[in-house]
Short mmCIF file of C-alpha atoms in Angstrom, two decimals:
data_model
loop_
_atom_site.label_atom_id
_atom_site.label_comp_id
_atom_site.label_asym_id
_atom_site.label_seq_id
_atom_site.Cartn_x
_atom_site.Cartn_y
_atom_site.Cartn_z
CA MET A 1 -25.44 -30.29 -181.50
CA SER A 2 -20.97 -31.07 -182.41
CA ALA A 3 -20.31 -30.26 -185.81
CA PRO A 4 -20.58 -33.18 -189.05
CA ALA A 5 -17.44 -35.22 -189.02
CA ALA A 6 -16.00 -34.17 -191.68
CA GLU A 7 -15.60 -36.20 -195.35
CA PRO A 8 -12.66 -37.78 -195.42
CA ALA A 9 -9.99 -36.91 -198.68
CA ARG A 10 -10.67 -39.50 -201.24
CA PRO A 11 -8.03 -41.25 -202.62
CA ARG A 12 -5.50 -39.37 -205.61
CA GLU A 13 -5.36 -41.26 -208.81
CA GLN A 14 -2.05 -42.23 -209.52
CA GLN A 15 -0.31 -43.64 -212.45
CA GLN A 16 2.91 -46.33 -212.08
CA ARG A 17 5.53 -45.89 -214.12
CA GLU A 18 8.58 -47.96 -214.49
CA ARG A 19 11.24 -45.35 -211.97
CA ALA A 20 8.27 -42.78 -210.71
CA ARG A 21 5.01 -42.67 -209.60
CA TRP A 22 2.51 -39.30 -210.94
CA ILE A 23 -0.01 -38.59 -209.06
CA ALA A 24 -2.96 -36.36 -210.39
CA VAL A 25 -3.34 -32.69 -209.29
CA ASP A 26 -5.03 -29.63 -209.23
CA TRP A 27 -3.88 -26.61 -212.29
CA SER A 28 -3.72 -24.43 -208.63
CA GLU A 29 -1.01 -26.43 -207.44
CA LEU A 30 1.99 -26.43 -210.05
CA PRO A 31 3.40 -22.78 -208.77
CA GLY A 32 3.62 -20.36 -210.77
CA TRP A 33 1.56 -21.28 -212.80
CA GLY A 34 0.25 -18.97 -215.79
CA GLU A 35 3.27 -16.64 -214.62
CA ASP A 36 5.81 -18.58 -217.91
CA ARG A 37 5.82 -17.16 -221.51
CA ALA A 38 3.54 -20.14 -222.11
CA ALA A 39 3.73 -19.24 -225.90
CA GLU A 40 6.87 -20.10 -226.01
CA LEU A 41 6.11 -23.70 -225.24
CA TRP A 42 4.81 -24.21 -228.91
CA PRO A 43 7.86 -24.28 -231.39
CA ALA A 44 9.09 -27.44 -228.70
CA LEU A 45 5.83 -28.62 -228.50
CA ARG A 46 5.37 -29.02 -232.26
CA ALA A 47 9.31 -30.53 -233.23
CA GLY A 48 8.27 -33.54 -229.73
CA CYS A 49 4.76 -33.79 -232.00
CA ALA A 50 6.68 -34.71 -235.05
CA ARG A 51 7.49 -38.16 -232.67
CA PRO A 52 4.66 -38.38 -230.70
CA ALA A 53 4.48 -39.93 -226.91
CA PRO A 54 1.93 -43.13 -226.58
CA GLY A 55 -0.64 -41.44 -226.28
CA TRP A 56 -0.37 -38.29 -228.03
CA ALA A 57 -1.04 -38.88 -231.50
CA GLU A 58 -5.11 -37.30 -231.69
CA LEU A 59 -3.41 -34.41 -229.90
CA CYS A 60 -0.12 -33.45 -231.57
CA ALA A 61 -2.75 -33.93 -234.71
CA LYS A 62 -4.32 -30.70 -233.21
CA ALA A 63 -1.18 -29.16 -232.56
CA LEU A 64 0.36 -29.40 -235.90
CA LEU A 65 -2.67 -27.89 -237.34
CA MET A 66 -2.92 -24.68 -235.03
CA SER A 67 -0.55 -22.46 -236.65
CA GLY A 68 0.30 -21.14 -233.34
CA PRO A 69 -1.44 -19.90 -229.95
CA ALA A 70 -1.83 -15.55 -230.73
CA ASP A 71 -1.30 -15.26 -226.83
CA ASP A 72 -0.19 -16.86 -223.52
CA GLN A 73 -3.45 -16.95 -222.42
CA GLU A 74 -3.89 -18.87 -225.15
CA ALA A 75 -1.46 -21.32 -225.24
CA LEU A 76 -1.78 -21.77 -221.20
CA LEU A 77 -6.25 -22.09 -221.38
CA TRP A 78 -5.36 -24.76 -224.84
CA LEU A 79 -2.75 -26.35 -222.17
CA MET A 80 -6.22 -26.68 -219.73
CA GLN A 81 -8.50 -28.05 -222.50
CA HIS A 82 -6.45 -31.05 -223.60
CA LEU A 83 -4.09 -31.93 -220.73
CA ARG A 84 -4.12 -32.87 -216.96
CA PRO A 85 -1.23 -32.51 -214.69
CA TRP A 86 0.06 -34.94 -212.53
CA ARG A 87 2.82 -34.21 -210.00
CA ILE A 88 5.50 -36.53 -210.66
CA GLU A 89 7.47 -38.77 -207.64
CA SER A 90 9.84 -41.07 -206.38
CA LEU A 91 8.42 -44.49 -206.02
CA ASP A 92 8.96 -44.52 -202.51
CA GLY A 93 7.37 -41.44 -202.08
CA GLU A 94 10.38 -38.85 -202.94
CA ALA A 95 9.21 -35.66 -204.68
CA GLN A 96 12.73 -33.13 -205.02
CA GLY A 97 14.89 -33.85 -206.78
CA LEU A 98 17.76 -32.13 -208.87
CA LEU A 99 18.10 -29.79 -212.24
CA THR A 100 21.05 -29.76 -213.34
CA GLY A 101 22.18 -27.62 -216.94
CA TYR A 102 23.52 -28.15 -220.33
CA PHE A 103 25.02 -26.74 -223.95
CA GLU A 104 26.13 -27.06 -227.07
CA PRO A 105 29.62 -26.81 -227.07
CA GLU A 106 30.97 -24.36 -230.05
CA LEU A 107 34.40 -25.51 -231.03
CA ILE A 108 37.49 -24.56 -233.45
CA ALA A 109 39.15 -27.09 -235.96
CA ARG A 110 40.18 -28.30 -238.76
CA ARG A 111 39.98 -31.52 -240.92
CA GLN A 112 44.17 -32.24 -241.00
CA PRO A 113 46.23 -32.39 -237.86
CA GLN A 114 48.79 -29.46 -237.67
CA ALA A 115 49.50 -27.34 -235.09
CA GLY A 116 47.69 -26.38 -232.17
CA PHE A 117 44.55 -29.06 -233.79
CA GLN A 118 46.12 -32.38 -232.60
CA VAL A 119 42.88 -33.93 -230.71
CA PRO A 120 40.88 -35.64 -233.22
CA VAL A 121 37.58 -36.33 -232.19
CA LEU A 122 36.60 -39.81 -233.64
CA ALA A 123 33.66 -40.98 -235.46
CA ALA A 124 32.38 -44.51 -234.00
CA PRO A 125 35.25 -47.41 -234.27
CA PRO A 126 33.29 -50.72 -237.07
CA ASP A 127 33.55 -53.05 -233.77
CA LEU A 128 31.47 -50.55 -230.69
CA ASN A 129 28.83 -52.79 -230.07
CA GLN A 130 31.03 -55.86 -230.78
CA ARG A 131 32.73 -55.50 -227.23
CA ARG A 132 31.23 -54.26 -224.12
CA PRO A 133 32.75 -52.80 -222.94
CA TYR A 134 34.56 -51.31 -225.11
CA TYR A 135 37.78 -50.08 -224.45
CA THR A 136 38.87 -47.58 -222.38
CA ARG A 137 40.21 -43.93 -222.61
CA ARG A 138 43.58 -44.62 -221.64
CA GLN A 139 43.47 -47.69 -224.42
CA ILE A 140 41.52 -45.69 -227.17
CA ASP A 141 44.56 -43.30 -226.79
CA SER A 142 47.51 -45.33 -227.04
CA GLU A 143 48.70 -47.08 -230.23
CA PRO A 144 48.73 -48.98 -232.03
CA LEU A 145 44.97 -48.44 -231.00
CA LYS A 146 44.39 -44.88 -231.60
CA SER A 147 46.81 -45.33 -235.39
CA ARG A 148 43.20 -47.45 -236.42
CA MET A 149 40.77 -44.50 -235.31
CA ARG A 150 38.91 -42.02 -237.66
CA ALA A 151 39.62 -38.04 -236.27
CA LEU A 152 36.36 -36.21 -237.97
CA VAL A 153 38.31 -32.72 -237.20
CA TYR A 154 41.60 -31.96 -235.07
CA ILE A 155 40.17 -29.82 -232.18
CA GLU A 156 43.16 -26.97 -230.17
CA ASP A 157 42.04 -28.77 -226.38
CA PRO A 158 41.94 -32.33 -224.76
CA ILE A 159 39.80 -31.13 -221.57
CA ASP A 160 37.67 -29.19 -224.67
CA LEU A 161 37.23 -32.50 -226.32
CA GLN A 162 36.54 -34.15 -222.65
CA VAL A 163 33.72 -31.38 -222.40
CA LEU A 164 32.21 -31.64 -225.70
CA GLN A 165 31.64 -35.84 -224.55
CA LEU A 166 29.77 -34.96 -221.32
CA GLN A 167 27.30 -32.64 -223.91
CA GLY A 168 26.79 -35.05 -225.91
CA SER A 169 27.10 -32.31 -229.05
CA GLY A 170 28.86 -29.75 -230.22
CA ARG A 171 29.20 -27.51 -233.08
CA VAL A 172 32.81 -26.70 -234.70
CA ARG A 173 33.79 -24.46 -237.57
CA VAL A 174 36.74 -25.97 -239.51
CA ASP A 175 38.25 -23.21 -241.64
CA ASP A 176 40.71 -25.18 -243.44
CA GLU A 177 38.89 -27.15 -246.37
CA ASP A 178 36.77 -25.42 -249.17
CA GLY A 179 38.97 -23.07 -250.17
CA GLY A 180 39.82 -21.36 -246.35
CA ARG A 181 35.50 -21.24 -246.42
CA PRO A 182 34.67 -21.60 -243.44
CA ARG A 183 32.30 -24.24 -242.60
CA TRP A 184 29.95 -24.68 -239.43
CA LEU A 185 29.15 -28.71 -238.31
CA ARG A 186 27.71 -30.24 -236.32
CA MET A 187 29.48 -33.43 -234.00
CA ALA A 188 26.62 -35.25 -233.17
CA PHE A 189 26.70 -38.37 -230.16
CA ALA A 190 27.89 -41.69 -232.13
CA GLY A 191 27.58 -43.95 -228.90
CA HIS A 192 30.10 -43.77 -226.10
CA ASN A 193 32.06 -47.41 -224.74
CA GLU A 194 29.94 -47.92 -221.83
CA GLN A 195 33.15 -47.59 -219.82
CA PRO A 196 32.58 -45.38 -216.04
CA LEU A 197 32.09 -41.76 -216.44
CA GLN A 198 34.28 -39.73 -214.28
CA PRO A 199 34.22 -35.96 -214.56
CA LEU A 200 37.44 -34.02 -214.94
CA GLY A 201 35.88 -31.58 -211.68
CA PRO A 202 34.90 -34.52 -209.09
CA ALA A 203 38.35 -36.60 -211.01
CA LEU A 204 40.66 -33.72 -209.42
CA ALA A 205 39.84 -34.27 -205.85
CA ALA A 206 39.66 -37.07 -206.54
CA MET A 207 44.13 -37.42 -206.96
CA GLY A 208 43.77 -34.07 -204.16
CA GLU A 209 45.06 -31.65 -206.34
CA TRP A 210 41.48 -29.66 -204.98
CA LYS A 211 40.42 -29.24 -202.22
CA ASP A 212 37.91 -26.79 -201.93
CA GLY A 213 34.80 -29.75 -202.54
CA PRO A 214 33.85 -32.90 -203.71
CA ALA A 215 34.67 -31.07 -207.74
CA ALA A 216 36.63 -28.78 -209.28
CA PRO A 217 35.21 -26.43 -210.74
CA ARG A 218 36.26 -26.08 -214.77
CA ALA A 219 38.16 -23.08 -214.78
CA ALA A 220 39.57 -24.30 -212.00
CA VAL A 221 40.70 -28.05 -214.32
CA ARG A 222 42.26 -25.54 -216.66
CA ASP A 223 44.28 -23.82 -214.35
CA TRP A 224 45.73 -26.95 -212.97
CA ALA A 225 46.39 -28.80 -216.47
CA ARG A 226 47.85 -25.64 -217.78
CA ARG A 227 49.99 -25.86 -214.98
CA ASN A 228 50.98 -29.33 -214.43
CA PRO A 229 50.68 -30.32 -218.44
CA ALA A 230 53.36 -33.67 -217.62
CA ARG A 231 50.57 -34.99 -215.62
CA LEU A 232 48.17 -34.46 -218.07
CA ASN A 233 46.85 -37.39 -219.29
CA GLU A 234 46.98 -38.57 -215.44
CA LEU A 235 43.38 -36.30 -214.96
CA LEU A 236 42.24 -37.35 -218.14
CA TRP A 237 42.82 -41.31 -218.27
CA SER A 238 40.99 -40.70 -214.29
CA ASN A 239 37.99 -40.56 -216.81
CA PRO A 240 38.15 -44.12 -218.83
CA ARG A 241 34.06 -43.19 -220.52
CA TYR A 242 34.85 -42.12 -224.28
CA VAL A 243 32.50 -40.25 -226.53
CA PHE A 244 32.23 -41.30 -230.84
CA PHE A 245 30.60 -38.98 -232.83
CA ARG A 246 28.85 -38.23 -236.37
CA GLU A 247 29.60 -35.54 -238.38
CA GLU A 248 25.99 -33.33 -239.81
CA PRO A 249 25.87 -30.45 -241.49
CA LEU A 250 24.80 -27.18 -239.68
CA SER A 251 23.04 -25.06 -242.20
CA ASP A 252 20.86 -23.56 -240.06
CA LEU A 253 23.47 -21.81 -237.27
CA GLY A 254 19.96 -21.61 -234.81
CA MET A 255 18.72 -25.21 -234.53
CA GLY A 256 19.07 -27.46 -231.71
CA PRO A 257 20.65 -30.93 -231.48
CA ARG A 258 19.02 -33.60 -232.05
CA GLY A 259 18.27 -35.13 -228.46
CA ALA A 260 16.53 -39.02 -227.32
CA GLN A 261 13.46 -38.55 -228.58
CA GLY A 262 15.04 -37.23 -232.61
CA VAL A 263 13.83 -34.35 -232.52
CA PRO A 264 15.62 -31.15 -232.67
CA LEU A 265 16.06 -29.69 -228.74
CA THR A 266 14.68 -26.10 -227.61
CA PRO A 267 16.89 -24.06 -226.06
CA GLY A 268 15.20 -23.22 -223.06
CA ARG A 269 12.39 -25.71 -224.02
CA SER A 270 13.87 -28.76 -224.14
CA ILE A 271 15.23 -31.65 -221.30
CA ALA A 272 16.77 -34.11 -220.63
CA VAL A 273 14.96 -36.93 -218.10
CA ASP A 274 14.77 -40.56 -217.15
CA LYS A 275 12.83 -42.20 -219.87
CA ALA A 276 11.29 -44.63 -217.60
CA SER A 277 10.29 -41.82 -215.29
CA ILE A 278 8.65 -39.60 -218.11
CA PRO A 279 8.31 -40.48 -221.67
CA TYR A 280 9.56 -38.07 -224.45
CA GLY A 281 7.53 -35.68 -226.32
CA THR A 282 6.21 -34.85 -222.73
CA PRO A 283 5.46 -31.52 -221.87
CA VAL A 284 6.41 -31.21 -218.14
CA TRP A 285 6.11 -28.01 -215.79
CA LEU A 286 9.29 -27.48 -214.38
CA ASP A 287 10.16 -25.51 -210.27
CA ALA A 288 13.98 -25.19 -209.65
CA GLY A 289 13.07 -21.80 -208.26
CA ALA A 290 12.01 -18.05 -210.08
CA PRO A 291 13.01 -17.07 -212.54
CA LEU A 292 12.97 -21.32 -213.57
CA ARG A 293 9.49 -22.20 -213.22
CA ARG A 294 7.53 -22.77 -216.84
CA LEU A 295 6.84 -25.10 -219.02
CA ALA A 296 9.54 -28.03 -221.30
CA MET A 297 9.62 -30.79 -223.29
CA ALA A 298 11.03 -34.05 -221.88
CA GLN A 299 12.55 -34.45 -225.90
CA ASP A 300 16.17 -36.22 -224.48
CA SER A 301 18.60 -38.38 -221.82
CA GLY A 302 21.36 -38.09 -220.37
CA SER A 303 23.53 -41.14 -217.84
CA ALA A 304 23.52 -38.84 -215.02
CA ILE A 305 19.81 -38.75 -215.30
CA VAL A 306 18.92 -40.81 -214.28
CA GLY A 307 15.67 -40.88 -211.20
CA ALA A 308 11.92 -39.33 -211.06
CA VAL A 309 12.68 -35.93 -210.55
CA ARG A 310 16.35 -35.81 -212.50
CA ALA A 311 16.63 -33.09 -214.80
CA ASP A 312 18.91 -31.56 -217.17
CA PHE A 313 17.86 -28.69 -218.63
CA PHE A 314 19.26 -27.21 -222.47
CA TRP A 315 20.10 -24.21 -222.41
CA GLY A 316 21.50 -23.64 -226.11
CA TRP A 317 25.13 -23.27 -227.36
CA GLY A 318 27.25 -20.90 -227.10
CA ALA A 319 29.45 -19.21 -223.88
CA GLU A 320 26.67 -17.34 -222.47
CA ALA A 321 24.52 -21.07 -222.82
CA GLU A 322 28.05 -22.37 -221.18
CA ALA A 323 27.52 -19.95 -218.11
CA GLN A 324 24.23 -20.32 -217.98
CA ALA A 325 24.60 -24.17 -217.48
CA LEU A 326 27.09 -24.30 -215.43
CA ARG A 327 25.25 -22.19 -212.83
CA THR A 328 22.06 -24.71 -213.19
CA LYS A 329 22.61 -26.76 -210.38
CA GLN A 330 19.38 -26.65 -207.64
CA PRO A 331 16.19 -28.67 -206.01
CA LEU A 332 13.61 -29.71 -208.92
CA ARG A 333 10.19 -30.43 -208.82
CA LEU A 334 8.37 -31.53 -211.58
CA TRP A 335 5.13 -31.80 -213.14
CA ALA A 336 3.66 -34.01 -216.42
CA LEU A 337 0.93 -33.03 -218.14
CA TRP A 338 -0.65 -35.57 -219.88
CA PRO A 339 -3.30 -35.79 -222.56
CA ARG A 340 -7.33 -36.04 -220.41
CA PRO A 341 -9.04 -39.23 -221.03
#
């Protein structure tokens, strides 16, 4: 007697986003689920609930009333009770993408130009939104346009300026105001000139000055700049993108910059995503291999963060965060955790 035929597998429920498809899965399909310090997500989750994603208002109200989970197990149980996991893939079915990292630079600055501090961090000009695309980096750096721009502070190194612009925000310690007492400020993103982005590492390789890969590491870029001061502008101007900033007070040194969701980012728990694939305020489970299997909140975006399975991991600020961010470039899988109907 022949065995009964197996029932065909039920088609999985799907959600369609502008640049992604979400496939309903079981919790058991999330690699490493249950091994993360899940309670650490709560500060980022509560921050995101200050500006909840569509469909999250009721659940965010519950989360904000909680004092926080007592431990990781309670945090996991709460998430599993209220949320449902969805595997994220591209519209053509690709479920693997890329994880990179970013950070908030810390720089020394002066209010006025002086010896050693000649590189301006510029405020957004009044006509930025009237001319699209706006002037290129070379044009902005040149007279007479340069003299019409307003500098917020002056820093030492033009490469540090491009790092600041690439990261989108940074902390500066101003030492020459208020009677000489140092004061920390945040340079927050205020817009860019809508010109193409060309990071300096790939630019140096394109100039034929780096032969060991498609992009020179940051240390090699700095070393080349020290050895070739007469060609520095050639390198800098190869990146036409220019980012402008606004000044914000930094009274709490433990608070991250505001991401695109409009809430402060949490080191190790906030990521930048493509909002056409994952709405801001969505918890996600990310798998970039051990030890980067963890919960995070989609709370920011970036011009290079495009695609369904694409994320930029916020490491925090300072030298250690910079080192971690520069090391982060690995294959990624993502699962969105969305409220149950």
